[in-house]
Coordinates of C-alpha atoms in Angstrom, one line a residue:
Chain S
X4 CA -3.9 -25.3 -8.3
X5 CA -0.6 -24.1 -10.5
X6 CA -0.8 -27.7 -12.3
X7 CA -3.5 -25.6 -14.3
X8 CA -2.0 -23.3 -16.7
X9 CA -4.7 -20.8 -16.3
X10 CA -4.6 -20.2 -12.6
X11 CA -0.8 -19.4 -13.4
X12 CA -1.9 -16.9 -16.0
X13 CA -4.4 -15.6 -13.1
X14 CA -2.5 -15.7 -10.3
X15 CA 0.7 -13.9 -12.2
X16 CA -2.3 -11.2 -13.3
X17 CA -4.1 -10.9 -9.7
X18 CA -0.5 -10.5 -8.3
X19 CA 0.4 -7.7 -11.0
X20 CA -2.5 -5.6 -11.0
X21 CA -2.8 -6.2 -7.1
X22 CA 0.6 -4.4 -7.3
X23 CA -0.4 -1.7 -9.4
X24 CA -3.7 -0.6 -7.5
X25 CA -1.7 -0.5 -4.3
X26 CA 0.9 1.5 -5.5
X27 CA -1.5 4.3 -7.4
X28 CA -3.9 3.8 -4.4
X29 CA -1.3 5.6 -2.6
X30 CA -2.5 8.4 -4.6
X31 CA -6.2 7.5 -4.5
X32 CA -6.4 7.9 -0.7
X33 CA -4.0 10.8 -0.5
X34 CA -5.9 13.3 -2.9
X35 CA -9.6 12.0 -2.2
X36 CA -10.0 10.1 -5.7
X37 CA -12.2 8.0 -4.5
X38 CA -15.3 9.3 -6.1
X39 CA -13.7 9.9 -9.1
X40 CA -12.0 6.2 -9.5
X41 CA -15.4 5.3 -9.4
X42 CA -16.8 7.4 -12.0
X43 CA -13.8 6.3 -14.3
X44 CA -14.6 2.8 -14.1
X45 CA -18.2 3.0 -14.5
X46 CA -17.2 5.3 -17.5
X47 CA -15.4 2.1 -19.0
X48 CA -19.2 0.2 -19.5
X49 CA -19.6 3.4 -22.6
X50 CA -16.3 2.5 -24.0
X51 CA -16.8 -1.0 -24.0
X52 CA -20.0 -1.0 -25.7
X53 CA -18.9 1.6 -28.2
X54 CA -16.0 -0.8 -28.6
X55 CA -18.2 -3.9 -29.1
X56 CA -20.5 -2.1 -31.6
X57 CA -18.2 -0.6 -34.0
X58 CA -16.0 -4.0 -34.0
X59 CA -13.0 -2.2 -32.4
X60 CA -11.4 -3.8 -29.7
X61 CA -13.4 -3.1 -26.7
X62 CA -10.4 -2.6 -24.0
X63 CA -8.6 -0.1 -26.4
X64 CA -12.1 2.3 -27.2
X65 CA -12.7 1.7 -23.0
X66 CA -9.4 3.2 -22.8
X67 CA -9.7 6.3 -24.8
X68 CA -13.1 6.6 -23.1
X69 CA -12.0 6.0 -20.0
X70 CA -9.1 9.0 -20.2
X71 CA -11.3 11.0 -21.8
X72 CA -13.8 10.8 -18.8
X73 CA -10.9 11.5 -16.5
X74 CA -9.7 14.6 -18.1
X75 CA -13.6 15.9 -18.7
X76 CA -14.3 15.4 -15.3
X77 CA -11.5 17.6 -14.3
X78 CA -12.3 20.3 -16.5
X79 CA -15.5 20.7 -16.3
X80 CA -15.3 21.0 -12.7
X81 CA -12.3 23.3 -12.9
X82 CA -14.3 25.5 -15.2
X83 CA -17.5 25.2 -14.7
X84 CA -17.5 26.4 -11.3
X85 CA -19.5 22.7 -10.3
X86 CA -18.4 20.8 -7.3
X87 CA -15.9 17.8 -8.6
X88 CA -18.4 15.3 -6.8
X89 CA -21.8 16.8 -9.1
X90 CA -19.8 17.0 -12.6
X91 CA -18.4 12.7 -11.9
X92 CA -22.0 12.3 -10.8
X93 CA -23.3 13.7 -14.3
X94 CA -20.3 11.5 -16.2
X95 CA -20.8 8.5 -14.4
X96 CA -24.5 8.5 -14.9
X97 CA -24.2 9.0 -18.5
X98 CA -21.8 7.3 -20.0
X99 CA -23.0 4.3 -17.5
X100 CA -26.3 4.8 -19.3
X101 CA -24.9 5.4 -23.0
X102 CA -23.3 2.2 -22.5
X103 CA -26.4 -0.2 -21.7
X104 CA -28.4 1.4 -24.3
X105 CA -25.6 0.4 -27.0
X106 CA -25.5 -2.9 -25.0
X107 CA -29.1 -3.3 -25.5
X108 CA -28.5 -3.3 -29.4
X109 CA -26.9 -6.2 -29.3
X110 CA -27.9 -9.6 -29.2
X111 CA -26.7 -11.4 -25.6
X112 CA -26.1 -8.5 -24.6
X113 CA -27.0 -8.9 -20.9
X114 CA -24.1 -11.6 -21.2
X115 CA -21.7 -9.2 -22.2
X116 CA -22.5 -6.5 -19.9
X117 CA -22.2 -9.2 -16.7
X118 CA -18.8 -10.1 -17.8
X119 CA -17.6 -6.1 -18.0
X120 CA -19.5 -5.2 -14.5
X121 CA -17.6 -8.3 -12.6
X122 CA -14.6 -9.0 -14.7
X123 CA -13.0 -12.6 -14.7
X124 CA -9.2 -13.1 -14.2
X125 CA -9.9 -16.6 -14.4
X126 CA -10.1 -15.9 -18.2
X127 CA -7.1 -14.4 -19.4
X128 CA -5.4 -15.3 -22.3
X129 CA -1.7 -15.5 -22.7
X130 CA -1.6 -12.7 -25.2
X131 CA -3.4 -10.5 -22.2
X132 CA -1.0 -11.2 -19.5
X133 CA 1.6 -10.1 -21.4
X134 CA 0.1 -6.6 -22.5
X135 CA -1.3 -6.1 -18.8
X136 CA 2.0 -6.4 -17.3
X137 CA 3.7 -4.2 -20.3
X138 CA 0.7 -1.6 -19.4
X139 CA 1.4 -1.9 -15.7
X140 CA 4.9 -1.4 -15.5
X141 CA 4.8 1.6 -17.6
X142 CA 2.3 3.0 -15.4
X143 CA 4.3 1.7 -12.7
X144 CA 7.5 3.6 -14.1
X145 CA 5.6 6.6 -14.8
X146 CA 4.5 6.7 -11.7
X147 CA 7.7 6.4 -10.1
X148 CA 9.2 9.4 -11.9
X149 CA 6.5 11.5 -11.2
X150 CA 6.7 10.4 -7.4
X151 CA 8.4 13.3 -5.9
X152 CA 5.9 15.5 -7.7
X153 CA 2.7 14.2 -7.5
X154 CA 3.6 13.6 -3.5
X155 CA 4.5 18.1 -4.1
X156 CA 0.8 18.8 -5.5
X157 CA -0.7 16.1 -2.7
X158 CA 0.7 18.2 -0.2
X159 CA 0.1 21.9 -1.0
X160 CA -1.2 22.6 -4.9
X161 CA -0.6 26.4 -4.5
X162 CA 2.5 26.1 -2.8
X163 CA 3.5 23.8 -5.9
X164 CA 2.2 26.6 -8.2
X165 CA 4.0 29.2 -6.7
X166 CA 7.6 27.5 -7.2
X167 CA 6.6 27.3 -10.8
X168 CA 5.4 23.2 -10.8
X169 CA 3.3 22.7 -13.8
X170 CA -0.2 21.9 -11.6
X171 CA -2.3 21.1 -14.4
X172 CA -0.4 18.7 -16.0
X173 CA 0.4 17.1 -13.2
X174 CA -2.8 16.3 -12.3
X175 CA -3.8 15.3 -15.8
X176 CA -1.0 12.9 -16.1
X177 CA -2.2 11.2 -12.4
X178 CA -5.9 10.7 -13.8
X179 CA -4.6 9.2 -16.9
X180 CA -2.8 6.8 -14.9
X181 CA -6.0 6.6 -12.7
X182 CA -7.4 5.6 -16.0
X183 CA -5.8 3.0 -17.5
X184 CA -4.8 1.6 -14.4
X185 CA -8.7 1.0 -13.6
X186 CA -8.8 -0.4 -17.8
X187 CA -7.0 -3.3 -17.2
X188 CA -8.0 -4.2 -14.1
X189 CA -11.5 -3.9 -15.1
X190 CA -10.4 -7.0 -18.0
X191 CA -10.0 -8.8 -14.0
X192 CA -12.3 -8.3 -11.3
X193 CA -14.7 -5.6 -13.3
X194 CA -16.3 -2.4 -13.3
X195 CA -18.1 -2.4 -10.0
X196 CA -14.7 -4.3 -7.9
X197 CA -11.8 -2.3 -9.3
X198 CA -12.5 0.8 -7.0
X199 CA -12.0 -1.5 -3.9
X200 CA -8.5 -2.5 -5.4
X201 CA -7.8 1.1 -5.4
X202 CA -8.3 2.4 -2.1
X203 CA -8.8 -0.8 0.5
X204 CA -5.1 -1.8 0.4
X205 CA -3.9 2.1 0.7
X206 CA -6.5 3.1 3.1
X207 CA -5.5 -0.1 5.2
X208 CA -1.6 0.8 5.1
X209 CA -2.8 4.5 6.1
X210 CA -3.6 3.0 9.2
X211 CA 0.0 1.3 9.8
X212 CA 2.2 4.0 9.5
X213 CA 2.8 7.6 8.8
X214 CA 5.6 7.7 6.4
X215 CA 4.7 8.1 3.3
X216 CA 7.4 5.1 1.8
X217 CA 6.3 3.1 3.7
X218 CA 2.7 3.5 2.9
X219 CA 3.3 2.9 -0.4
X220 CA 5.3 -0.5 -0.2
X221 CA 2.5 -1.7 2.4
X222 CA -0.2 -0.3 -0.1
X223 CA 1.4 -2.2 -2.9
X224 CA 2.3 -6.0 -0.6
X225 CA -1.7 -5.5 0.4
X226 CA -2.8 -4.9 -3.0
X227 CA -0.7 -8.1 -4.2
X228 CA -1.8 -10.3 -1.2
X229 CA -5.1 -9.8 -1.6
X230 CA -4.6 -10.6 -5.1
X231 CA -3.0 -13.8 -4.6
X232 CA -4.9 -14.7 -1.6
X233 CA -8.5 -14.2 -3.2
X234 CA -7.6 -16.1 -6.0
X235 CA -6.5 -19.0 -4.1
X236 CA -9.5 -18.7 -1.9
X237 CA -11.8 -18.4 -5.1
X238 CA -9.8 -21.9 -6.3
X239 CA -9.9 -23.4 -2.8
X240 CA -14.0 -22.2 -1.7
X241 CA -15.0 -22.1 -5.3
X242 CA -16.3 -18.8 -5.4
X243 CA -16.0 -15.6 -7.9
X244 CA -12.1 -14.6 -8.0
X245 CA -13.0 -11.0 -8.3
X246 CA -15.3 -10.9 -5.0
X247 CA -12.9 -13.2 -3.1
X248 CA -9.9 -11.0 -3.8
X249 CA -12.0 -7.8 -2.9
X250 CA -13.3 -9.5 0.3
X251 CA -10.2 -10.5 1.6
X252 CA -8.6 -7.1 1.4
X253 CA -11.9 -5.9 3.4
X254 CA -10.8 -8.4 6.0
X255 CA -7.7 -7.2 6.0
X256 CA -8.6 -3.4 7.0
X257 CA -10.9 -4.3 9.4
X258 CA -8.9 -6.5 11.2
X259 CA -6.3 -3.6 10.8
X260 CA -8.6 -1.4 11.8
X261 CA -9.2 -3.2 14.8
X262 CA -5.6 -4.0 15.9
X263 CA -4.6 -0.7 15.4
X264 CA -7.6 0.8 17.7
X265 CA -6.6 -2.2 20.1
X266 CA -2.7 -1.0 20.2
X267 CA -3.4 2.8 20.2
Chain M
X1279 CA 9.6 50.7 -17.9
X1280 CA 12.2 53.3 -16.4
X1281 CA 15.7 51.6 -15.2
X1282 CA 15.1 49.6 -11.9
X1283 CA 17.3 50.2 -9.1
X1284 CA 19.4 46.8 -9.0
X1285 CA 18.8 47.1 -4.8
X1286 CA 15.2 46.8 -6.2
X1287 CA 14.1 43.2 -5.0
X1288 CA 10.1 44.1 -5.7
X1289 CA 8.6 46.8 -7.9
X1290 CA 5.2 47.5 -8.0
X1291 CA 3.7 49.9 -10.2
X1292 CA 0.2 51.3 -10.6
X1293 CA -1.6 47.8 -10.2
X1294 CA -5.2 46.7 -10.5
X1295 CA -6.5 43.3 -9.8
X1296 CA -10.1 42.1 -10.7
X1297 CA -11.6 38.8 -9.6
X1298 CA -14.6 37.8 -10.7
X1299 CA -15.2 41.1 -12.8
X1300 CA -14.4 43.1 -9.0
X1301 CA -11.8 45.1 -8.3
X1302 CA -10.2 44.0 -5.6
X1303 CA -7.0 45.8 -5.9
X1304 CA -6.4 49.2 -7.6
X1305 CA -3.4 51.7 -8.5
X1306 CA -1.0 49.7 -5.7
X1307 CA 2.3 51.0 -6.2
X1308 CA 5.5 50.5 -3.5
X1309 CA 8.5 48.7 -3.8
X1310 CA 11.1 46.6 -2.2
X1311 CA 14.8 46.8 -1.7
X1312 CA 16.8 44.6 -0.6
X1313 CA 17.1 43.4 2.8
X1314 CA 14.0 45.1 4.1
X1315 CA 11.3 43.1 6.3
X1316 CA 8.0 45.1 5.0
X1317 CA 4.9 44.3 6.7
X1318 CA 2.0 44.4 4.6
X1319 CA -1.2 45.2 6.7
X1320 CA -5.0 46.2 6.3
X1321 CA -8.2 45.0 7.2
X1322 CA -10.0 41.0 6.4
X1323 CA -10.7 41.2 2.8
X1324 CA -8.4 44.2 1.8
X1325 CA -6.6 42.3 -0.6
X1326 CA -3.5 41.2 1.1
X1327 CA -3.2 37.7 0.4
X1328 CA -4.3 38.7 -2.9
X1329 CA -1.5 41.1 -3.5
X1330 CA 0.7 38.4 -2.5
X1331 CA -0.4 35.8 -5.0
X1332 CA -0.2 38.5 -7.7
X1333 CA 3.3 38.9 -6.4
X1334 CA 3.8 35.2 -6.8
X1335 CA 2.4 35.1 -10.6
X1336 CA -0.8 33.0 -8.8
X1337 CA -3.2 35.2 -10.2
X1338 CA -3.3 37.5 -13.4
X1339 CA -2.5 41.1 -12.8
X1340 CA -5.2 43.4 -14.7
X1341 CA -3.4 46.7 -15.3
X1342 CA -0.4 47.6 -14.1
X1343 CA 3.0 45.6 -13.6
X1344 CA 5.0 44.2 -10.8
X1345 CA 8.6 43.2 -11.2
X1346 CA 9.7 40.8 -8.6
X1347 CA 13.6 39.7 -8.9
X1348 CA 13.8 41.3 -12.0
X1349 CA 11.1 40.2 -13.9
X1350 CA 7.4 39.7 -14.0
X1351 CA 5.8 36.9 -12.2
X1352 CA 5.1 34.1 -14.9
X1353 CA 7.9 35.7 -17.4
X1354 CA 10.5 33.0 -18.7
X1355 CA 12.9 35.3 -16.8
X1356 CA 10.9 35.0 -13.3
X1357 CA 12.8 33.3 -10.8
X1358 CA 10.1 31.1 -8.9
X1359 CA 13.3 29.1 -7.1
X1360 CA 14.3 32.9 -5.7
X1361 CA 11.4 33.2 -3.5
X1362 CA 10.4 30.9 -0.7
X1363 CA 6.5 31.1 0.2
X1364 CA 4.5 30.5 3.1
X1365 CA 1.2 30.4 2.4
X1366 CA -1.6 31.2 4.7
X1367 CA -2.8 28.2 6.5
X1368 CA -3.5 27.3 10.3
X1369 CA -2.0 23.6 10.3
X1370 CA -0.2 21.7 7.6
X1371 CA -2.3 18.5 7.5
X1372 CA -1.7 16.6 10.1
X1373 CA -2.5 13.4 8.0
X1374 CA 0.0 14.2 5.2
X1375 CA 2.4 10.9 5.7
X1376 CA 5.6 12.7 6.0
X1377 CA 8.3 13.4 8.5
X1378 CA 9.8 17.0 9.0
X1379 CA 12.6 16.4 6.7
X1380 CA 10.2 15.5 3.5
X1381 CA 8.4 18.5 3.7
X1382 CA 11.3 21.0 4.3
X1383 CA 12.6 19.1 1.3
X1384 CA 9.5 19.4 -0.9
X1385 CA 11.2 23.5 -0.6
X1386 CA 14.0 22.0 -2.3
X1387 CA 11.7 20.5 -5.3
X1388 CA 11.8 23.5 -7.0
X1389 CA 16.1 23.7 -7.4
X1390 CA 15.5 20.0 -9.1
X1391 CA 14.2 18.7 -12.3
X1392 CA 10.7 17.5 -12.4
X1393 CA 11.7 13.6 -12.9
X1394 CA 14.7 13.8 -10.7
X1395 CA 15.0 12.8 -7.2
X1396 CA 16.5 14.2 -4.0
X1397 CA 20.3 13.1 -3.6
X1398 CA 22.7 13.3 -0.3
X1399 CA 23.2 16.9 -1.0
X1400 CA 19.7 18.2 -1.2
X1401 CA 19.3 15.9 2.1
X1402 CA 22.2 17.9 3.6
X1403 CA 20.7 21.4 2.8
X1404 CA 17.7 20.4 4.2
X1405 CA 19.5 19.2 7.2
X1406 CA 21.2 22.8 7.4
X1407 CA 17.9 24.7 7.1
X1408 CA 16.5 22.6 9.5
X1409 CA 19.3 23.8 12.1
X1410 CA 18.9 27.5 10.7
X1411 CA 15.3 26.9 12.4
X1412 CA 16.9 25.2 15.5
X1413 CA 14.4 22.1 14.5
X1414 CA 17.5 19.7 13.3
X1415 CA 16.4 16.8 16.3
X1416 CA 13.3 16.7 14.8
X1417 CA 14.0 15.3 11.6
X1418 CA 12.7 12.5 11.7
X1419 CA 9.2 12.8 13.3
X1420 CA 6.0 12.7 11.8
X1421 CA 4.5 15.9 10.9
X1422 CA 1.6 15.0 13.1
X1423 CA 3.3 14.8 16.1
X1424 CA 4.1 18.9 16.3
X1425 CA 2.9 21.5 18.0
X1426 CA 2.1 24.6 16.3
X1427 CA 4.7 27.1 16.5
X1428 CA 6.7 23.7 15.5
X1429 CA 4.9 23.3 12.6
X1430 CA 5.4 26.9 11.3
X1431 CA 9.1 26.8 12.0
X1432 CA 8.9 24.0 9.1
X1433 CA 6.9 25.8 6.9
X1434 CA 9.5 28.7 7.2
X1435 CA 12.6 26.5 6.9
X1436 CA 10.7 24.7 3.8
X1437 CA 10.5 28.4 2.5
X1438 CA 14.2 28.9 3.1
X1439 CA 15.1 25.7 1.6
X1440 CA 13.9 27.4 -1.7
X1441 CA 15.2 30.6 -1.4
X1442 CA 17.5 32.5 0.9
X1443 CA 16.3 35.5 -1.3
X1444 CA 13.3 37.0 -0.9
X1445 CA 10.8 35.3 1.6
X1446 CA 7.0 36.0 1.2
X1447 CA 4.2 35.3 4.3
X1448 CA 1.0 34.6 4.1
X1449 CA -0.3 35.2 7.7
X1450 CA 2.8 33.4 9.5
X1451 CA 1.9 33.4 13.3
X1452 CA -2.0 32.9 12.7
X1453 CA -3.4 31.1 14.9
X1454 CA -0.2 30.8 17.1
X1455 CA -0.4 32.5 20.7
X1456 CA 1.4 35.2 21.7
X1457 CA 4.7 33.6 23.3
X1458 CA 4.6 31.5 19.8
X1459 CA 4.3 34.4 18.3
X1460 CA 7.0 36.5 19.6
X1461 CA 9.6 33.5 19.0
X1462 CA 8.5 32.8 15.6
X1463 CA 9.2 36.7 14.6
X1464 CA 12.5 36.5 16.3
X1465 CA 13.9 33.7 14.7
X1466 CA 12.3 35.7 11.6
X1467 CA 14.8 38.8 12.8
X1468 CA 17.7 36.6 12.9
X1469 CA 17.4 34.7 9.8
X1470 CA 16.7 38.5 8.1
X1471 CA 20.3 39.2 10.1
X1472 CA 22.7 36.7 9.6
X1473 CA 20.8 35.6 5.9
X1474 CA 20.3 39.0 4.7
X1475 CA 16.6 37.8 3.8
X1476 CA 14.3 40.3 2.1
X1477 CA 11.3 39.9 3.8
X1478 CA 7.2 40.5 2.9
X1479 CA 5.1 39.7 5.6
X1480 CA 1.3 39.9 5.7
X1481 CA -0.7 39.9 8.9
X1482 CA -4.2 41.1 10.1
X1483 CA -2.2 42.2 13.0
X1484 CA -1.1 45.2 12.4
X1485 CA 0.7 45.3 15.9
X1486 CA 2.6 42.3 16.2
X1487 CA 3.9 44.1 12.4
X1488 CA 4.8 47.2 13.4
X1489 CA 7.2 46.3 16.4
X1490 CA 9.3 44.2 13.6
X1491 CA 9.0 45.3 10.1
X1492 CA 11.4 48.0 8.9
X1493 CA 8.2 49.7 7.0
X1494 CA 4.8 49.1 6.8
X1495 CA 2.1 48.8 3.7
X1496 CA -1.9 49.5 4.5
X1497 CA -3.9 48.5 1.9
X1498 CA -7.7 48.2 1.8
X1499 CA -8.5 47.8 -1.8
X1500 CA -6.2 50.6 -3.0
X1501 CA -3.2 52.1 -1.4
X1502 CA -3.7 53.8 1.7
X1503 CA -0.2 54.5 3.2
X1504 CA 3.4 53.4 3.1
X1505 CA 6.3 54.3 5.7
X1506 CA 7.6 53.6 9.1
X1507 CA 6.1 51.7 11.5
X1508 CA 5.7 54.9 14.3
X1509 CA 4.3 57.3 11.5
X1510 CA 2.4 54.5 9.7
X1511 CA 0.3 53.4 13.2
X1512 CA -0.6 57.1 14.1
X1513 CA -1.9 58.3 10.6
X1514 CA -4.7 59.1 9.7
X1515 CA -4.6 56.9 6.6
X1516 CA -4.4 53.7 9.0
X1517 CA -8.0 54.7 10.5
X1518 CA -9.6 55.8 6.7
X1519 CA -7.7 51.7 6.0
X1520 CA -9.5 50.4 9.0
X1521 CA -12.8 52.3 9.2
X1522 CA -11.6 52.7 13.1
X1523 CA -10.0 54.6 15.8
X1524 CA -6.8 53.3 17.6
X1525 CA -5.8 54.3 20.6
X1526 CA -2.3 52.8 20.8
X1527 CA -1.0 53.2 24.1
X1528 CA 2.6 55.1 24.0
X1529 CA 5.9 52.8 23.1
X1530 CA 3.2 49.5 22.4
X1531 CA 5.1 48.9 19.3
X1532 CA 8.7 49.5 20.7
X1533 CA 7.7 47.4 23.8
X1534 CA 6.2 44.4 21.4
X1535 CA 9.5 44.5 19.5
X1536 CA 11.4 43.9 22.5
X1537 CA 9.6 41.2 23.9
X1538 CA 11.7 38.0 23.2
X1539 CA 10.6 34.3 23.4
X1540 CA 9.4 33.2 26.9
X1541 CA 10.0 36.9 28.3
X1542 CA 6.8 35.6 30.8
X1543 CA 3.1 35.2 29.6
X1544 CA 0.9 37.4 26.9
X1545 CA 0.2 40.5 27.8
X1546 CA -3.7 41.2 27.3
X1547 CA -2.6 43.6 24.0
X1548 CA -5.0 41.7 22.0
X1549 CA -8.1 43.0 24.3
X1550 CA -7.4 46.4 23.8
X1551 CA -6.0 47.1 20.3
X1552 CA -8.2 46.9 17.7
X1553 CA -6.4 46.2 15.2
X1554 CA -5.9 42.7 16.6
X1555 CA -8.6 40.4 15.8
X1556 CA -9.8 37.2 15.1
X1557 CA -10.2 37.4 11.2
X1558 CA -8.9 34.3 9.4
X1559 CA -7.4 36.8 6.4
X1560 CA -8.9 37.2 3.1
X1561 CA -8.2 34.3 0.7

């Protein structure tokens, strides 16, 4: 399959964000984001279509949206006195629906809106690969240096408070991540499949082991195999690269789930 | 403000605390020198853990001021990395996917730089501290895998591994039983001794308190008393604090101080003092 130039671009991109969603999915499963990843993703649709409809590029404005969901969502539940899970509900919903109404004022739109919700790696262009894996390994660096950190507010927020960590910002700069993390990868497998990206290969390494390191390099192999392996079973099966990837880190945690249930 | 005694480690003065538009603290005043073990005491939802977070610049003083190290909490001058905190809580999460050393060193986070990482040294002061605690051989296990008086023991030495200054409790031994109990307050005495800690403990147990701090604070809302253990137990002030009569029987507090770890099984204290309950603290 690598006699095709585009399954190179593909693989090297399922491989790369693979990487990046297991490493932040660390993160994801740690602090609960789930629900939140979710909502951010779903967020994107607005941003696209706002993108689309004022001829801006439709990533970039799905960026900005995307961020600005993140960091509204946390605020509004931070202030408002609203459970975190009923203020992403009300974001989710509406900048989900903002996004099909400016959808629906366009012509072909329904095309447009399929190939946001499910992505396609299959399709990326040269020019893309290259800006994904710039985006990822600054995300990937920030991440790194804000490790010791973010691992410090995961464990205790107060506590971190107390010995003067700054909480807030913290947290804003992990949803930002969050945020353009779920962007690009939304360019590969789409608004509904990115989530799984996110959380199956962390949740599955959570199962392994109980060191924290080494729940991130497991996270981040998972999140690359599955990459690598759903695309080639996409090729192979010829089936959607986006579901194929997803599915085959489902297989992976159950089959985990199993051994480990088995060996305990 | 008039000069502060530089023995002062905590000053206090004439403090009010709202919360959601309530008072739940008013006119506290007391203060701290150094090298004293004060146990801070009063009745679920007098304030306590409140006072402490206001000590710890967690929540905004309304009127009044409190010095701690020198300076008021939040201040450019306040020295977060001079106190070590253990906050109320009955079990770190046993999920958290770290071993004993990473979250005594997590204590150590707040002597580094927010984008730098732990080097040999900080490992080796966390390897002290652990020892200080007598918890060095379990270094390496998963936080999971403890038992509960364990499990405090690394809460404390993460505390110490901030600060060998002034060490603030939120609740220490809750949930712990009694032989627990009695060790984790001894290895409390000792680190006071050979560390020269300053010491600010709060517990709904206002007996396990008096056998070991050098003074006791009752607080219910507003300031109720401040002294010695003996006077503070038998005033009236403590019964006004707990809307209660105590009947301590005579020595209880000297006999709880000297009870050292596995001196033989609980004594049934707990079923007839009242000041011993079941209350999870006020948040």
């Amino acid at each position: 399959m690598f006699e095709f130039e585009f399954m190179q671009r593909a693989m090297t991109a399922a491989v790369v964000i693979g990487l990046l969603c297991g490493l932040l999915g660390f993160f994801v499963v740690l602090r609960r984001l789930a629900f939140i990843g979710v909502g951010i993703s779903h967020s994107a649709i607005g941003g696209v279509a706002i993108g689309l409809l004022l001829g801006i590029a439709p990533m970039l404005t799905a960026a900005v949206f995307a961020i600005a969901v993140a960091l509204g969502i946390a605020r509004v539940s931070k202030r408002g006195g609203l459970s975190e899970d009923a203020v992403i509900g009300v974001f989710f919903s509406g900048s989900m629906a903002l996004g099909v109404v400016l959808f629906s004022l366009r012509r072909g739109f329904r095309q447009d809106l399929f190939g946001y919700l499910f992505g396609n790696v299959l399709t990326i262009s040269s020019a893309e690969l290259v800006l994904l894996t710039i985006v990822a390994a600054v995300v990937a660096l920030v991440l790194v240096l804000l490790f010791k950190e973010l691992l410090f507010i995961s464990y205790d927020e107060e506590l971190a408070r107390a010995y003067g960590r700054p909480v807030d910002l913290l947290n804003s700069a992990l949803l930002v991540l969050l945020a353009v993390t779920i962007i690009i990868g939304v360019r590969l497998v789409g608004v509904l499949l990115i989530e799984a990206l996110l959380v199956v290969p962390a949740a599955t390494a959570s199962l392994w082991t109980d060191r924290f390191r080494a729940q991130v390099a497991l996270s981040a192999f998972l999140g690359a195999g599955c990459g690598a392996l759903g695309l080639a079973a996409a090729y192979g099966l010829d089936i959607a690269a986006g579901g194929a990837m997803v599915l085959v880190g489902i297989i992976t945690f159950f089959t985990s789930l199993v051994l480990r249930r088995a060996t305990v | 403000m008039s000069r502060e005694n530089p023995d002062t480690v905590v000053e206090v003065r004439d403090l009010s605390v709202q919360r959601n538009g309530i008072d739940v603290l008013e006119d506290i005043t007391f203060s701290v020198r150094h090298g004293q073990f004060i146990g801070l005491v009063g009745p679920n939802g007098a304030g306590k853990t409140t006072l402490l977070k206001a000590l710890l610049g967690l929540i905004p003083v309304t009127r009044g001021s409190i010095r701690v190290l020198g300076a008021p909490p939040g201040d450019r001058a306040y020295d977060a990395h001079g106190i070590g905190y253990v906050p109320q809580r009955q079990e770190i999460g046993r999920n958290f996917p770290a071993t004993v050393a990473d979250i005594v060193m997590m204590g150590r986070f707040c002597c580094m730089g927010p984008l730098s990482f732990p080097r040999k040294k900080d490992w080796l002061h966390v390897k002290r501290t652990l020892a200080l605690v007598g918890l060095e051989h379990l270094a390496e296990r998963s936080i999971g895998q403890l038992s509960g008086g364990e499990l405090r023991r690394v809460t404390l030495a993460q505390a110490l591994c901030a600060s060998t200054r002034l060490l603030v409790l939120d609740e220490p031994t809750i949930g712990l039983d009694l032989p627990a109990e009695h060790e984790f307050y001894a290895l409390l005495a000792k680190l006071k001794a050979d560390l020269g800690l300053t010491i600010i403990a709060v517990s709904h147990d206002l007996v396990a308190l008096g056998g070991r701090a050098d003074e006791l604070i009752c607080i219910n809302r507003r300031m109720h008393i401040h002294g010695n253990p003996e006077d503070v137990v038998h005033s009236h002030a403590i019964r006004e604090a707990y809307s209660c009569e105590f009947s301590f029987l005579a020595g209880e507090l000297a006999h709880h101080e000297g009870v050292r770890p596995h001196d033989g099984p609980a004594h049934s204290h707990d079923e007839d003092t009242p000041g011993r309950d079941d209350g999870h603290g006020d948040k």
